[in-house]
Amino acid sequence: MRRKEREVTDLQEIREFLETQEVCRVAFVDEGAPYILPLNYGYEFGEQGALTLYIHSGKLGKKMDIVKEQPYVGVELDGNHQLVTGKAGCNYTYKYFSLVGKGKVTLLEGEEKQAGLEKLMAHFTKEPVAFNEKMIGAVELLKLEVTSFACKKNA
């Protein structure tokens, strides 16, 4: 990271950022080119900084076609945006927090799928949400294991 003074390594601060965001952008690889989608997510953030994102999908469509061919992805989240004005153009700056990484997507089934859907919904509702088998069967759940990431902020 070029601007080391902006690097964020505090796991609690990263966890708090993940909790406040609603959308991640995932860059899939489609025929050698990026295909970027904004997606809602749920997550697990381990004590050692292991990050897993859960993303739901319809059973059919371009995203699912790509995942079956190429499971490696890039991921990005950004937030806490605020323009800081100055007297001249170069005196302006922008506050932000961002996470950029890469990982691998797999499809979940069975109990893992239900647990992942529960994590996804808990991220938004902050309370348990029940699923029946028909609901679980109607969607796919992608597990994005983020293999490496870096966080940066300008506060």
PDB file of C-alpha atoms in Angstrom:
ATOM      1  CA  MET A   1       0.000   0.000   0.000  1.00  0.00           C
ATOM      2  CA  ARG A   2       1.477   3.293  -1.108  1.00  0.00           C
ATOM      3  CA  ARG A   3      -0.112   5.501   1.589  1.00  0.00           C
ATOM      4  CA  LYS A   4       0.793   3.485   4.698  1.00  0.00           C
ATOM      5  CA  GLU A   5      -0.586   6.216   6.971  1.00  0.00           C
ATOM      6  CA  ARG A   6      -4.069   5.434   5.590  1.00  0.00           C
ATOM      7  CA  GLU A   7      -3.862   1.663   5.980  1.00  0.00           C
ATOM      8  CA  VAL A   8      -6.351   0.124   8.432  1.00  0.00           C
ATOM      9  CA  THR A   9      -5.276  -3.072  10.191  1.00  0.00           C
ATOM     10  CA  ASP A  10      -7.374  -2.890  13.369  1.00  0.00           C
ATOM     11  CA  LEU A  11      -9.771  -5.837  13.096  1.00  0.00           C
ATOM     12  CA  GLN A  12     -12.450  -4.190  15.248  1.00  0.00           C
ATOM     13  CA  GLU A  13     -12.448  -1.105  13.031  1.00  0.00           C
ATOM     14  CA  ILE A  14     -12.753  -3.296   9.923  1.00  0.00           C
ATOM     15  CA  ARG A  15     -15.592  -5.269  11.547  1.00  0.00           C
ATOM     16  CA  GLU A  16     -17.442  -2.028  12.359  1.00  0.00           C
ATOM     17  CA  PHE A  17     -17.070  -0.891   8.748  1.00  0.00           C
ATOM     18  CA  LEU A  18     -18.427  -4.207   7.396  1.00  0.00           C
ATOM     19  CA  GLU A  19     -21.390  -3.922   9.747  1.00  0.00           C
ATOM     20  CA  THR A  20     -22.389  -0.470   8.481  1.00  0.00           C
ATOM     21  CA  GLN A  21     -22.235  -1.192   4.750  1.00  0.00           C
ATOM     22  CA  GLU A  22     -24.972  -2.765   2.652  1.00  0.00           C
ATOM     23  CA  VAL A  23     -23.375  -3.300  -0.766  1.00  0.00           C
ATOM     24  CA  CYS A  24     -20.177  -4.925  -1.951  1.00  0.00           C
ATOM     25  CA  ARG A  25     -18.988  -4.911  -5.522  1.00  0.00           C
ATOM     26  CA  VAL A  26     -17.808  -8.215  -6.900  1.00  0.00           C
ATOM     27  CA  ALA A  27     -15.734  -8.392 -10.079  1.00  0.00           C
ATOM     28  CA  PHE A  28     -16.229 -11.698 -11.835  1.00  0.00           C
ATOM     29  CA  VAL A  29     -14.093 -12.754 -14.814  1.00  0.00           C
ATOM     30  CA  ASP A  30     -16.196 -13.115 -17.953  1.00  0.00           C
ATOM     31  CA  GLU A  31     -14.301 -14.273 -21.040  1.00  0.00           C
ATOM     32  CA  GLY A  32     -11.129 -12.588 -19.783  1.00  0.00           C
ATOM     33  CA  ALA A  33     -12.794  -9.273 -18.876  1.00  0.00           C
ATOM     34  CA  PRO A  34     -14.193  -7.928 -15.592  1.00  0.00           C
ATOM     35  CA  TYR A  35     -17.933  -8.121 -14.977  1.00  0.00           C
ATOM     36  CA  ILE A  36     -18.709  -6.054 -11.868  1.00  0.00           C
ATOM     37  CA  LEU A  37     -21.926  -6.283  -9.886  1.00  0.00           C
ATOM     38  CA  PRO A  38     -23.110  -4.388  -6.796  1.00  0.00           C
ATOM     39  CA  LEU A  39     -24.495  -7.010  -4.398  1.00  0.00           C
ATOM     40  CA  ASN A  40     -25.987  -7.171  -0.912  1.00  0.00           C
ATOM     41  CA  TYR A  41     -24.090  -9.411   1.461  1.00  0.00           C
ATOM     42  CA  GLY A  42     -23.896 -11.070   4.818  1.00  0.00           C
ATOM     43  CA  TYR A  43     -20.556 -11.893   6.344  1.00  0.00           C
ATOM     44  CA  GLU A  44     -18.407 -13.708   8.867  1.00  0.00           C
ATOM     45  CA  PHE A  45     -15.290 -12.024  10.144  1.00  0.00           C
ATOM     46  CA  GLY A  46     -13.001 -14.278  12.122  1.00  0.00           C
ATOM     47  CA  GLU A  47     -10.782 -13.271  15.021  1.00  0.00           C
ATOM     48  CA  GLN A  48      -7.687 -13.629  12.848  1.00  0.00           C
ATOM     49  CA  GLY A  49      -9.169 -11.454  10.090  1.00  0.00           C
ATOM     50  CA  ALA A  50     -10.550 -14.259   7.893  1.00  0.00           C
ATOM     51  CA  LEU A  51     -13.391 -12.740   5.880  1.00  0.00           C
ATOM     52  CA  THR A  52     -16.256 -14.632   4.236  1.00  0.00           C
ATOM     53  CA  LEU A  53     -19.086 -12.924   2.352  1.00  0.00           C
ATOM     54  CA  TYR A  54     -22.452 -14.546   1.590  1.00  0.00           C
ATOM     55  CA  ILE A  55     -24.298 -13.417  -1.540  1.00  0.00           C
ATOM     56  CA  HIS A  56     -27.640 -14.719  -2.773  1.00  0.00           C
ATOM     57  CA  SER A  57     -28.483 -15.208  -6.412  1.00  0.00           C
ATOM     58  CA  GLY A  58     -31.179 -16.497  -8.671  1.00  0.00           C
ATOM     59  CA  LYS A  59     -30.569 -19.963 -10.017  1.00  0.00           C
ATOM     60  CA  LEU A  60     -30.144 -18.759 -13.602  1.00  0.00           C
ATOM     61  CA  GLY A  61     -28.375 -15.816 -15.185  1.00  0.00           C
ATOM     62  CA  LYS A  62     -25.046 -14.443 -16.266  1.00  0.00           C
ATOM     63  CA  LYS A  63     -23.539 -14.347 -12.757  1.00  0.00           C
ATOM     64  CA  MET A  64     -24.284 -18.035 -12.216  1.00  0.00           C
ATOM     65  CA  ASP A  65     -22.945 -18.946 -15.662  1.00  0.00           C
ATOM     66  CA  ILE A  66     -19.694 -17.122 -14.898  1.00  0.00           C
ATOM     67  CA  VAL A  67     -19.261 -18.625 -11.415  1.00  0.00           C
ATOM     68  CA  LYS A  68     -19.540 -22.144 -12.818  1.00  0.00           C
ATOM     69  CA  GLU A  69     -16.709 -21.407 -15.269  1.00  0.00           C
ATOM     70  CA  GLN A  70     -14.461 -19.081 -13.251  1.00  0.00           C
ATOM     71  CA  PRO A  71     -14.762 -18.927  -9.440  1.00  0.00           C
ATOM     72  CA  TYR A  72     -12.031 -16.320  -8.786  1.00  0.00           C
ATOM     73  CA  VAL A  73     -13.236 -12.793  -8.078  1.00  0.00           C
ATOM     74  CA  GLY A  74     -12.246  -9.361  -6.862  1.00  0.00           C
ATOM     75  CA  VAL A  75     -14.257  -7.617  -4.147  1.00  0.00           C
ATOM     76  CA  GLU A  76     -14.635  -3.976  -3.099  1.00  0.00           C
ATOM     77  CA  LEU A  77     -16.581  -2.093  -0.440  1.00  0.00           C
ATOM     78  CA  ASP A  78     -16.447   1.634   0.182  1.00  0.00           C
ATOM     79  CA  GLY A  79     -18.266   4.029   2.469  1.00  0.00           C
ATOM     80  CA  ASN A  80     -18.042   6.836   5.017  1.00  0.00           C
ATOM     81  CA  HIS A  81     -17.858   9.312   2.144  1.00  0.00           C
ATOM     82  CA  GLN A  82     -17.555  13.013   2.840  1.00  0.00           C
ATOM     83  CA  LEU A  83     -16.208  15.874   0.746  1.00  0.00           C
ATOM     84  CA  VAL A  84     -13.844  18.194   2.609  1.00  0.00           C
ATOM     85  CA  THR A  85     -13.773  21.595   0.954  1.00  0.00           C
ATOM     86  CA  GLY A  86     -10.793  23.891   0.550  1.00  0.00           C
ATOM     87  CA  LYS A  87     -10.016  27.335  -0.794  1.00  0.00           C
ATOM     88  CA  ALA A  88      -8.623  25.978  -4.089  1.00  0.00           C
ATOM     89  CA  GLY A  89      -8.989  22.759  -6.086  1.00  0.00           C
ATOM     90  CA  CYS A  90      -5.923  21.037  -4.673  1.00  0.00           C
ATOM     91  CA  ASN A  91      -7.008  21.842  -1.099  1.00  0.00           C
ATOM     92  CA  TYR A  92     -10.106  19.661  -1.375  1.00  0.00           C
ATOM     93  CA  THR A  93     -10.020  16.079  -0.151  1.00  0.00           C
ATOM     94  CA  TYR A  94     -12.451  13.252   0.353  1.00  0.00           C
ATOM     95  CA  LYS A  95     -13.005  11.147   3.454  1.00  0.00           C
ATOM     96  CA  TYR A  96     -13.678   7.433   2.901  1.00  0.00           C
ATOM     97  CA  PHE A  97     -13.107   3.902   4.132  1.00  0.00           C
ATOM     98  CA  SER A  98     -12.506   1.098   1.626  1.00  0.00           C
ATOM     99  CA  LEU A  99     -11.808  -2.607   1.503  1.00  0.00           C
ATOM    100  CA  VAL A 100     -10.336  -4.192  -1.637  1.00  0.00           C
ATOM    101  CA  GLY A 101      -9.540  -7.871  -1.987  1.00  0.00           C
ATOM    102  CA  LYS A 102      -9.754 -11.062  -3.945  1.00  0.00           C
ATOM    103  CA  GLY A 103     -11.135 -14.499  -3.337  1.00  0.00           C
ATOM    104  CA  LYS A 104     -12.933 -17.555  -4.552  1.00  0.00           C
ATOM    105  CA  VAL A 105     -16.659 -18.232  -4.831  1.00  0.00           C
ATOM    106  CA  THR A 106     -18.326 -21.569  -4.126  1.00  0.00           C
ATOM    107  CA  LEU A 107     -22.001 -22.551  -4.111  1.00  0.00           C
ATOM    108  CA  LEU A 108     -23.450 -23.674  -0.796  1.00  0.00           C
ATOM    109  CA  GLU A 109     -26.036 -26.369  -0.213  1.00  0.00           C
ATOM    110  CA  GLY A 110     -27.929 -27.877   2.694  1.00  0.00           C
ATOM    111  CA  GLU A 111     -27.281 -26.656   6.215  1.00  0.00           C
ATOM    112  CA  GLU A 112     -24.396 -24.442   5.079  1.00  0.00           C
ATOM    113  CA  LYS A 113     -26.714 -22.693   2.636  1.00  0.00           C
ATOM    114  CA  GLN A 114     -29.334 -22.066   5.315  1.00  0.00           C
ATOM    115  CA  ALA A 115     -26.718 -20.793   7.777  1.00  0.00           C
ATOM    116  CA  GLY A 116     -25.315 -18.442   5.127  1.00  0.00           C
ATOM    117  CA  LEU A 117     -28.774 -17.112   4.250  1.00  0.00           C
ATOM    118  CA  GLU A 118     -29.357 -16.465   7.945  1.00  0.00           C
ATOM    119  CA  LYS A 119     -26.087 -14.483   8.133  1.00  0.00           C
ATOM    120  CA  LEU A 120     -27.077 -12.486   5.064  1.00  0.00           C
ATOM    121  CA  MET A 121     -30.474 -11.583   6.507  1.00  0.00           C
ATOM    122  CA  ALA A 122     -29.081 -10.883   9.998  1.00  0.00           C
ATOM    123  CA  HIS A 123     -26.762  -8.280   8.471  1.00  0.00           C
ATOM    124  CA  PHE A 124     -29.823  -6.260   7.400  1.00  0.00           C
ATOM    125  CA  THR A 125     -32.537  -7.150   9.896  1.00  0.00           C
ATOM    126  CA  LYS A 126     -30.393  -7.517  13.049  1.00  0.00           C
ATOM    127  CA  GLU A 127     -32.743 -10.317  14.093  1.00  0.00           C
ATOM    128  CA  PRO A 128     -33.328 -13.966  13.162  1.00  0.00           C
ATOM    129  CA  VAL A 129     -35.302 -14.669   9.978  1.00  0.00           C
ATOM    130  CA  ALA A 130     -36.858 -18.079   9.334  1.00  0.00           C
ATOM    131  CA  PHE A 131     -36.549 -19.905   6.016  1.00  0.00           C
ATOM    132  CA  ASN A 132     -38.500 -22.926   4.837  1.00  0.00           C
ATOM    133  CA  GLU A 133     -37.163 -25.526   2.414  1.00  0.00           C
ATOM    134  CA  LYS A 134     -39.061 -24.054  -0.531  1.00  0.00           C
ATOM    135  CA  MET A 135     -37.474 -20.627   0.032  1.00  0.00           C
ATOM    136  CA  ILE A 136     -34.008 -22.115   0.397  1.00  0.00           C
ATOM    137  CA  GLY A 137     -34.477 -24.175  -2.771  1.00  0.00           C
ATOM    138  CA  ALA A 138     -35.557 -21.138  -4.810  1.00  0.00           C
ATOM    139  CA  VAL A 139     -32.201 -19.331  -4.578  1.00  0.00           C
ATOM    140  CA  GLU A 140     -28.493 -19.986  -4.796  1.00  0.00           C
ATOM    141  CA  LEU A 141     -26.081 -18.852  -2.126  1.00  0.00           C
ATOM    142  CA  LEU A 142     -22.538 -17.901  -3.026  1.00  0.00           C
ATOM    143  CA  LYS A 143     -19.824 -18.154  -0.411  1.00  0.00           C
ATOM    144  CA  LEU A 144     -17.020 -15.738  -1.221  1.00  0.00           C
ATOM    145  CA  GLU A 145     -13.929 -16.656   0.772  1.00  0.00           C
ATOM    146  CA  VAL A 146     -11.799 -13.529   0.683  1.00  0.00           C
ATOM    147  CA  THR A 147      -8.241 -14.839   0.485  1.00  0.00           C
ATOM    148  CA  SER A 148      -6.580 -11.440   0.833  1.00  0.00           C
ATOM    149  CA  PHE A 149      -7.719  -7.874   1.377  1.00  0.00           C
ATOM    150  CA  ALA A 150      -6.493  -4.453   2.412  1.00  0.00           C
ATOM    151  CA  CYS A 151      -8.386  -1.591   4.046  1.00  0.00           C
ATOM    152  CA  LYS A 152      -7.693   2.092   3.728  1.00  0.00           C
ATOM    153  CA  LYS A 153      -9.257   5.256   5.080  1.00  0.00           C
ATOM    154  CA  ASN A 154      -8.907   8.980   4.865  1.00  0.00           C
ATOM    155  CA  ALA A 155     -10.502  10.308   8.012  1.00  0.00           C
TER     156      ALA A 155
END
